[in-house]
Coordinates of C-alpha atoms and ligand atoms in Angstrom, one line a residue:
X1 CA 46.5 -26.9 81.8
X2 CA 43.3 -29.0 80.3
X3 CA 40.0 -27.6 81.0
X4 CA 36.6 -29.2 80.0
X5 CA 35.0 -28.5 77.2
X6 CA 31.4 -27.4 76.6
X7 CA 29.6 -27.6 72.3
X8 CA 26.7 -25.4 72.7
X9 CA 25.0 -27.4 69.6
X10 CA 21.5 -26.7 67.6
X11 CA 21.3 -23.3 68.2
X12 CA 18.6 -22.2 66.2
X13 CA 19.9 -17.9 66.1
X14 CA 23.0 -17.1 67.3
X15 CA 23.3 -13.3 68.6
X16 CA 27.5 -13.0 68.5
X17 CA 27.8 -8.9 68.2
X18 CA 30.1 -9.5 65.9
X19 CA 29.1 -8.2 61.8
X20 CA 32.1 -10.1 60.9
X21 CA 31.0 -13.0 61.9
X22 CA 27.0 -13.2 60.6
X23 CA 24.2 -11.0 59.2
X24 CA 23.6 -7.5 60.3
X25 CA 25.2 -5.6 63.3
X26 CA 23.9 -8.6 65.8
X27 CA 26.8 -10.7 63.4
X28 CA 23.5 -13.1 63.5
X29 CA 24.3 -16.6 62.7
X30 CA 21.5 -19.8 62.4
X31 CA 22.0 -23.8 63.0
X32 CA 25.0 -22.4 65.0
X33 CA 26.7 -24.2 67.7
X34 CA 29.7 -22.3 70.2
X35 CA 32.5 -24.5 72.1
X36 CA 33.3 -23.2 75.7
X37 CA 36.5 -24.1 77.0
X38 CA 36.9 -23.4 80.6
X39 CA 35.7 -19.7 81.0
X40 CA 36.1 -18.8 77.7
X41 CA 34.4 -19.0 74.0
X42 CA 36.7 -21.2 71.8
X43 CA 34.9 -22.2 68.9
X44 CA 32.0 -20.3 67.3
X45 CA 30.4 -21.6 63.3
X46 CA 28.1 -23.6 61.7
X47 CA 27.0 -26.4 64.0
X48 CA 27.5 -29.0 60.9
X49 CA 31.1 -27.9 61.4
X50 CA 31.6 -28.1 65.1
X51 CA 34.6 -30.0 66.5
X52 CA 33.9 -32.6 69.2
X53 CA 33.7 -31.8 73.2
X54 CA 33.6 -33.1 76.5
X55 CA 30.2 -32.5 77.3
X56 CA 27.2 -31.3 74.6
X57 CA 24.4 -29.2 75.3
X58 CA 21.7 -29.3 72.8
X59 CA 19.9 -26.0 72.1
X60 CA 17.4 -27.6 70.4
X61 CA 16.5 -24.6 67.8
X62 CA 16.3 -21.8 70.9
X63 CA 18.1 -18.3 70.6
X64 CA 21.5 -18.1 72.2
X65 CA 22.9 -14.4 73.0
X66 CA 25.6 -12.6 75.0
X67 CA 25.0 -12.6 78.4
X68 CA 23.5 -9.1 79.6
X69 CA 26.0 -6.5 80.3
X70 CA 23.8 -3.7 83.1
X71 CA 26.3 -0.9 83.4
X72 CA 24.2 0.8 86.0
X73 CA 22.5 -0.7 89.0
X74 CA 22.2 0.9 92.7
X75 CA 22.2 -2.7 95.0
X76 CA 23.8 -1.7 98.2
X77 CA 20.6 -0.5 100.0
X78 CA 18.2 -1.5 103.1
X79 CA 14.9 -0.6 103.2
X80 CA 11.7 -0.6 101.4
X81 CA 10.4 2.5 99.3
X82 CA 6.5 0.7 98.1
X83 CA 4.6 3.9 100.1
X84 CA 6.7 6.2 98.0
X85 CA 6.0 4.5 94.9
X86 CA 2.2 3.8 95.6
X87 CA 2.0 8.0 96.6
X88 CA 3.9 8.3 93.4
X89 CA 1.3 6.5 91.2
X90 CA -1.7 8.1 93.0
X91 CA -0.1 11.6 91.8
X92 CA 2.8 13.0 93.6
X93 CA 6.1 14.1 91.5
X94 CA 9.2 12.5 91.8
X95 CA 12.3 14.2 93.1
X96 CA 16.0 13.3 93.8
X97 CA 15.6 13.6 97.4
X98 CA 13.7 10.4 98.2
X99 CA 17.0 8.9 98.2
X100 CA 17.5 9.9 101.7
X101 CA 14.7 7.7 102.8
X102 CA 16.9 4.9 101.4
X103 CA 20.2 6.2 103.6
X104 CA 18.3 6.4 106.8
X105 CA 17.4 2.7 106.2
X106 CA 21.2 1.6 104.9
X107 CA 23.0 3.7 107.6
X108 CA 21.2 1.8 110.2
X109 CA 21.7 -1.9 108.0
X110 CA 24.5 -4.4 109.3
X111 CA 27.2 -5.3 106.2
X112 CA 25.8 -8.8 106.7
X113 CA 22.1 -7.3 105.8
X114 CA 23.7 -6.1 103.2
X115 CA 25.5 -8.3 101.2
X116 CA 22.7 -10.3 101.0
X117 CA 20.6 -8.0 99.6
X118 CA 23.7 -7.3 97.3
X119 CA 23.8 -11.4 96.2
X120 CA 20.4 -11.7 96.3
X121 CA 20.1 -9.0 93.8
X122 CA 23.0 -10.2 91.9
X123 CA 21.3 -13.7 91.5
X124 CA 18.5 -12.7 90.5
X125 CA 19.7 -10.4 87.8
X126 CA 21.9 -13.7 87.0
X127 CA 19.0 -15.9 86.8
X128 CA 17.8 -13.4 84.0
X129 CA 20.6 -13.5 82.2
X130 CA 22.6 -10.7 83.2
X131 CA 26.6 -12.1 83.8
X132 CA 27.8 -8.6 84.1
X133 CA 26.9 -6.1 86.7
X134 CA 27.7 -2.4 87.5
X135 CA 27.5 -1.7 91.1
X136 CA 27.5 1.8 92.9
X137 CA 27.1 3.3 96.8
X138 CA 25.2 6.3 97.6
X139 CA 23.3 5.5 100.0
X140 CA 25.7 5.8 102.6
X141 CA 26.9 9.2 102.2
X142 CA 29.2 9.2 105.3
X143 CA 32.7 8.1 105.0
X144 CA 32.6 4.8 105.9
X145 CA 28.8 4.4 104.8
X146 CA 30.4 4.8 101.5
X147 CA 33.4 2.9 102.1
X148 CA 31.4 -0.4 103.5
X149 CA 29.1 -0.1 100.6
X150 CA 32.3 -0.6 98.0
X151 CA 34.1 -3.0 100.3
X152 CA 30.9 -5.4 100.1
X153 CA 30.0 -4.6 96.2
X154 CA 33.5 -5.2 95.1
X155 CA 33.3 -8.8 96.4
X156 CA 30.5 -9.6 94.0
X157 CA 31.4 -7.3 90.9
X158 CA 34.7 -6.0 89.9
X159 CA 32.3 -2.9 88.2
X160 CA 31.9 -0.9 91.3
X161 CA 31.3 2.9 91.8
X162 CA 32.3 5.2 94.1
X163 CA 28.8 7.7 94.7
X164 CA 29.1 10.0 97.3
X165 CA 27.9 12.6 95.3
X166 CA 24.3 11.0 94.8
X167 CA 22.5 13.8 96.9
X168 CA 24.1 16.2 99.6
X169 CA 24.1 13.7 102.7
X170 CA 21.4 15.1 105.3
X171 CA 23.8 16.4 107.7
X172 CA 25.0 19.2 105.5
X173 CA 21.8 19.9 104.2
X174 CA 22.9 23.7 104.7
X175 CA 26.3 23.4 104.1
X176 CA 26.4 21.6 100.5
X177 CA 29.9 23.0 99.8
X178 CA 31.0 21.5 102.9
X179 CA 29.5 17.9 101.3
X180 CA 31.4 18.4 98.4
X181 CA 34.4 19.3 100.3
X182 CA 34.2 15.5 101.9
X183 CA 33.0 13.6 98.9
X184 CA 36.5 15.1 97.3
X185 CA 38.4 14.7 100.3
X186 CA 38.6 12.3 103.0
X187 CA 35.5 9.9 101.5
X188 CA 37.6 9.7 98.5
X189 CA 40.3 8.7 100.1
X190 CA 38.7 5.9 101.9
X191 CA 36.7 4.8 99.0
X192 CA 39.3 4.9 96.1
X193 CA 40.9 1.3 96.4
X194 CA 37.0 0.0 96.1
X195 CA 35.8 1.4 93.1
X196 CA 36.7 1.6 89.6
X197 CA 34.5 4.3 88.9
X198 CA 33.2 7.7 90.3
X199 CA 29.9 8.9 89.1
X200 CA 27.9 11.9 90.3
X201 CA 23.9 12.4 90.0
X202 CA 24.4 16.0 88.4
X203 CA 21.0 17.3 88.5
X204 CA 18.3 19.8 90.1
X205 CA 18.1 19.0 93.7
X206 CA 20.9 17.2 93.4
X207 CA 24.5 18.6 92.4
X208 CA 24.9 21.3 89.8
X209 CA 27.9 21.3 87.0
X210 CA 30.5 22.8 89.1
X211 CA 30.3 20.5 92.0
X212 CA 29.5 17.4 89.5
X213 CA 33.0 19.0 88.1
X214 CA 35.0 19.3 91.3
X215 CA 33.7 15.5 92.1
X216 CA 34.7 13.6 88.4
X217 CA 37.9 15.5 88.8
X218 CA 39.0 14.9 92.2
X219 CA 37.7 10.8 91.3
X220 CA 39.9 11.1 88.0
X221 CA 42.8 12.4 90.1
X222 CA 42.6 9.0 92.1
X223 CA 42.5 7.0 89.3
X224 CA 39.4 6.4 88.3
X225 CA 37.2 6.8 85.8
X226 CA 34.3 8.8 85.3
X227 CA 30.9 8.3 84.4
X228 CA 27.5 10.7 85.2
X229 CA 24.3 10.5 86.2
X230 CA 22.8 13.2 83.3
X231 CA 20.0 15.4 82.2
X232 CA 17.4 12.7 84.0
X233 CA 14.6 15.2 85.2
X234 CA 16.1 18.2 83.3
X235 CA 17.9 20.1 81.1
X236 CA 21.5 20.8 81.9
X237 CA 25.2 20.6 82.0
X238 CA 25.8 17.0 83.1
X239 CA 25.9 15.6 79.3
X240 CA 28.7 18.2 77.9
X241 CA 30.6 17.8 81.3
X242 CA 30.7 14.1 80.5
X243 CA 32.0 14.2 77.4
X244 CA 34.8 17.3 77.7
X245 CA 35.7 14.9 80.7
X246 CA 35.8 12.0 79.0
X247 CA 33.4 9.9 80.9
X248 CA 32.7 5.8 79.9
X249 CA 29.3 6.7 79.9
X250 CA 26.6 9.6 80.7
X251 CA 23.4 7.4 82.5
X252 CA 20.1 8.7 81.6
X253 CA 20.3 11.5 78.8
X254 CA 16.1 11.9 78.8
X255 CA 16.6 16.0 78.5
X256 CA 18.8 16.6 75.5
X257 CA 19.5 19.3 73.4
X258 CA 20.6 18.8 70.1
X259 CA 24.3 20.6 70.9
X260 CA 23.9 17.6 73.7
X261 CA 23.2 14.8 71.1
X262 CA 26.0 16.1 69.1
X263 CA 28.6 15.9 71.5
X264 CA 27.7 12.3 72.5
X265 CA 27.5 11.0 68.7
X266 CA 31.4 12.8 68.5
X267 CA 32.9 11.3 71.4
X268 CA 33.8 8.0 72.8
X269 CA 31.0 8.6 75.8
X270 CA 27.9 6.3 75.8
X271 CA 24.9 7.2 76.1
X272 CA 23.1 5.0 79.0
X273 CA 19.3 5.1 78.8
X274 CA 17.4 3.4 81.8
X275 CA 13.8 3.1 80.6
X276 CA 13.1 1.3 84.1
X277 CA 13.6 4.9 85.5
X278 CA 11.0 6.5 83.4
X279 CA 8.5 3.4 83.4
X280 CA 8.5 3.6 87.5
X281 CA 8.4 7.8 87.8
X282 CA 6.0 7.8 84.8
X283 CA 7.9 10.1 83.0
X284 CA 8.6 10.8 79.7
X285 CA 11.0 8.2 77.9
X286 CA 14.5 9.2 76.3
X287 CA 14.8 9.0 72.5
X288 CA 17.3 6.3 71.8
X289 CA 16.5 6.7 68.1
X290 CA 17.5 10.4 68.2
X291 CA 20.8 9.4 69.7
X292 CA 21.2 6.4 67.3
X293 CA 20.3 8.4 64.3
X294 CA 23.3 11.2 65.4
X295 CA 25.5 8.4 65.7
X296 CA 25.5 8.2 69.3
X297 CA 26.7 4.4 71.1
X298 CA 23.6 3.5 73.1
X299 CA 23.6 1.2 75.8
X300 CA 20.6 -0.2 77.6
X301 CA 20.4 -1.0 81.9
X302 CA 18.1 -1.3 84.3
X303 CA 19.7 1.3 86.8
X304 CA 18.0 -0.8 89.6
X305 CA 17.5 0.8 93.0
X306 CA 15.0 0.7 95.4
X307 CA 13.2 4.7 94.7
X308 CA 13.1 4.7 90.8
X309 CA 13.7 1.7 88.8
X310 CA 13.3 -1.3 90.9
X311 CA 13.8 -3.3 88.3
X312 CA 16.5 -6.4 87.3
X313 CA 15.8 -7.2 84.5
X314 CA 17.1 -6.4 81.2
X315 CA 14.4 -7.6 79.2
X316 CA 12.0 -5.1 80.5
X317 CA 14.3 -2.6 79.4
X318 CA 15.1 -4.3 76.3
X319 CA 11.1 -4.4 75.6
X320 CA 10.4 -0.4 76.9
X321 CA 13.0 1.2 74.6
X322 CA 11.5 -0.8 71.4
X323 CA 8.1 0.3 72.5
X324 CA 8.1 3.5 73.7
X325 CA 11.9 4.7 72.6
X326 CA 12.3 3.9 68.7
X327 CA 14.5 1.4 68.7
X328 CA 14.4 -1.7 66.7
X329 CA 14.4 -5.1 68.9
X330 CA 18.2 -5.7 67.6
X331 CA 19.2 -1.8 68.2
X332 CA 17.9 -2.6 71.9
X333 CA 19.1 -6.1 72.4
X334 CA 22.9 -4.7 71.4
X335 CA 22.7 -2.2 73.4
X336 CA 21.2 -4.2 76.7
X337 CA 24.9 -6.5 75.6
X338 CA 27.7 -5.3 73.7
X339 CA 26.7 -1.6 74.0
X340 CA 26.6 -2.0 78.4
X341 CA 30.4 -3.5 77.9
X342 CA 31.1 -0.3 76.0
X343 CA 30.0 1.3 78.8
X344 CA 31.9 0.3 81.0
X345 CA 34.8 0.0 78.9
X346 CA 34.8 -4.4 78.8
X347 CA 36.0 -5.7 75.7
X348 CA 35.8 -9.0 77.1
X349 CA 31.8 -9.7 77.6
X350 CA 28.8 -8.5 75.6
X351 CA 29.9 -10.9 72.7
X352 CA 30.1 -14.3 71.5
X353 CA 33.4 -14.4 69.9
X354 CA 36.4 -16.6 70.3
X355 CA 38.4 -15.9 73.1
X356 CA 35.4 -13.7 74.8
X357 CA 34.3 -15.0 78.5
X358 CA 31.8 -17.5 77.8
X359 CA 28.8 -15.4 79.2
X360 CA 25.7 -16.9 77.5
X361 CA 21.8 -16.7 77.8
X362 CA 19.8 -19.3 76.3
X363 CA 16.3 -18.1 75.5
X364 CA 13.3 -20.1 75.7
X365 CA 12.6 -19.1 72.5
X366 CA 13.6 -19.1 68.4
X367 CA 14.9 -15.7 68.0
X368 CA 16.4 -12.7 70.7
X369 CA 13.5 -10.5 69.0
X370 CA 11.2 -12.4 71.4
X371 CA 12.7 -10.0 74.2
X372 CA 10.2 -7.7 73.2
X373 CA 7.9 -9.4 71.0
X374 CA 6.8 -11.3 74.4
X375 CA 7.4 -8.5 77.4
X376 CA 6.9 -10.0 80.7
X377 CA 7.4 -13.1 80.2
X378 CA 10.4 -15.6 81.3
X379 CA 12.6 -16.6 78.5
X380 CA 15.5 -17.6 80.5
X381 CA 16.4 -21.1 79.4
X382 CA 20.0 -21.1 80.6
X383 CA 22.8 -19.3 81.8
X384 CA 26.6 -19.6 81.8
X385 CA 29.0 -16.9 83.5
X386 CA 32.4 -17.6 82.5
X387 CA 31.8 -21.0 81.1
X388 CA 29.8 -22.3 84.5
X389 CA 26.2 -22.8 84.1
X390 CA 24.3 -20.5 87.2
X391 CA 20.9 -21.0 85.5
Ligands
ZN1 ZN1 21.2 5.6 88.8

């Protein structure tokens, strides 16, 4: 079968992820030009040594990059949460149960209010750059609360997370055993052929190791694979419980110790910071040079939801953790690509390499270090998902 093809030409910096392929770990490559063939990269080199296409898109000097890879996002919700946040800047603490504000206003949401909170969300992460997406429920937290919430995600992302265990739903408020009992039992059931992943929020407030254990386990026996919400507020168990289980990922790792460091840089977890999470509770910000330095994959996302980190874009993220986490602009923007794809275990996004889907962000500008040399404002110059330009 013949597909159209697409020369990317002029690109002034190439970020292709790949150190075989250019300078440095970002495999950086100038005057570069990439071939897209259908949905996938098929040519990637010198743009003096391009073959010829059907169609020719001319960079003009700008910054091309792997499309954004946001292993973590919460986008099955109703409801506002602005009075929260706005008491929350004026001086209150933050605390995992807010999230129950956000089920009230889901339970009582029809699917068609929101899926298109779910695509509009979607869009405009797209419009931002972001081609991949990670997608979890918990904010149904009955059984078939949970069950619509994956039923409508997994039509718009094949990344989607099965969260039950996000906070004890209100009904068993005095019975969390009882919770845990269902989130490992009949919600599993229903929820299983939706999700790809089962995550847990293992925290204070929220769900201590045991439970967070009985939960990842009971997922795993299903068939899928697990990844934890970790050591966000506090100290605790939710790190070394995601490693001895072999999660993709533990999402937040702002509380470490350094026997909690040491088991991420020795295992094939990554660590997921979400600076949005911090930025919005005004807390303090995870080291992502401490976990680099160890030897630790890092990955970047915006863990957008409506109570913490209602954030989509990447950039922000990308600028935060050079600012206020240690890392250099390329540590951060490979971790905001090829590091999320880690994360969720993708091998086929969060480069540009032949044979990768042709997921590409054009930047209005010369280099990807303008992500956080110029916070705030809009670089997006173009996007294609799987070879089709959506922005
Ligand atoms: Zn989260």
């Amino acid at each position: 079968m013949s597909t159209r093809t697409t020369l990317i030409t002029g690109i002034g910096s190439l970020v292709t992820n790949d150190p075989g392929h250019g300078t440095g770990p970002l495999g950086l490559l100038t005057d570069a030009a990439v071939v897209i063939d259908g949905g996938t990269v098929a040519w990637v080199g010198p743009a003096a040594q391009a073959p010829a296409a059907d169609e020719r898109f001319e960079a003009g000097g700008r910054a091309l990059l792997p499309g954004f890879v946001d292993s973590h996002a919460h986008l099955v919700f109703a409801g506002d949460r602005t009075a929260e946040f706005n008491a929350r800047m004026s001086g209150q603490a933050y605390s995992a149960g807010g999230i129950r504000t956000t089920v009230a206003a889901t339970r009582a949401a029809s699917d068609a209010e929101l899926e298109a909170n779910l695509a509009g969300f979607v869009r405009e992460a797209l419009r931002q750059g972001t081609t991949t997406i990670e997608c979890k429920s918990g904010y149904g937290l009955t059984v078939e609360d949970e069950a619509r919430a994956l039923r409508i995600a997994a039509r718009h992302t094949p990344e989607t997370t099965y969260l039950g265990a996000h906070v004890v739903a209100p009904e068993y408020a005095d019975d969390p055993a009882g919770y845990v009992d269902l989130v490992t039992g009949e919600m599993l059931d229903a929820c299983a052929p939706h999700a790809r992943w089962v995550d847990v929020f293992c925290e204070q407030g929220a769900f201590d190791g045991d439970q967070a254990r009985a939960v990842l386990t009971a997922g795993i026996e299903k068939g899928l694979t697990p990844r934890v919400h970790a050591n966000q507020l506090t100290y605790g168990p939710g790190v070394q419980l995601a490693v001895e289980l072999g999660a993709a990922s533990a999402d937040h790792c702002t509380h470490l110790t350094d026997e909690d460091v040491a088991a991420l840089a020795g295992s094939g977890t990554v660590a997921t910071l979400l600076p949005g999470a911090e930025f919005s509770t005004r807390a303090d910000y995870p080291s992502g040079r401490r976990l680099l330095d160890a030897g630790a994959v890092v990955a970047l996302s915006t863990d957008c939801n409506p109570g913490s980190s209602f954030t989509s874009s990447m950039a922000f993220c990308i600028a935060v953790a050079v600012r206020e986490m240690g890392m250099t602009p390329d540590e951060a923007v490979w971790a905001a690509t090829l590091g999320g794809a880690h994360a969720l275990r993708r091998s086929d996004v969060g480069t540009v390499t032949v044979g990768a889907r042709a997921d590409l962000l054009l930047l209005e500008a010369p280099s990807h270090v303008h992500l956080a040399y110029r916070p705030g404002v809009p670089l997006t110059a173009a996007v294609w998902r799987a070879g089709v330009r959506e922005a």
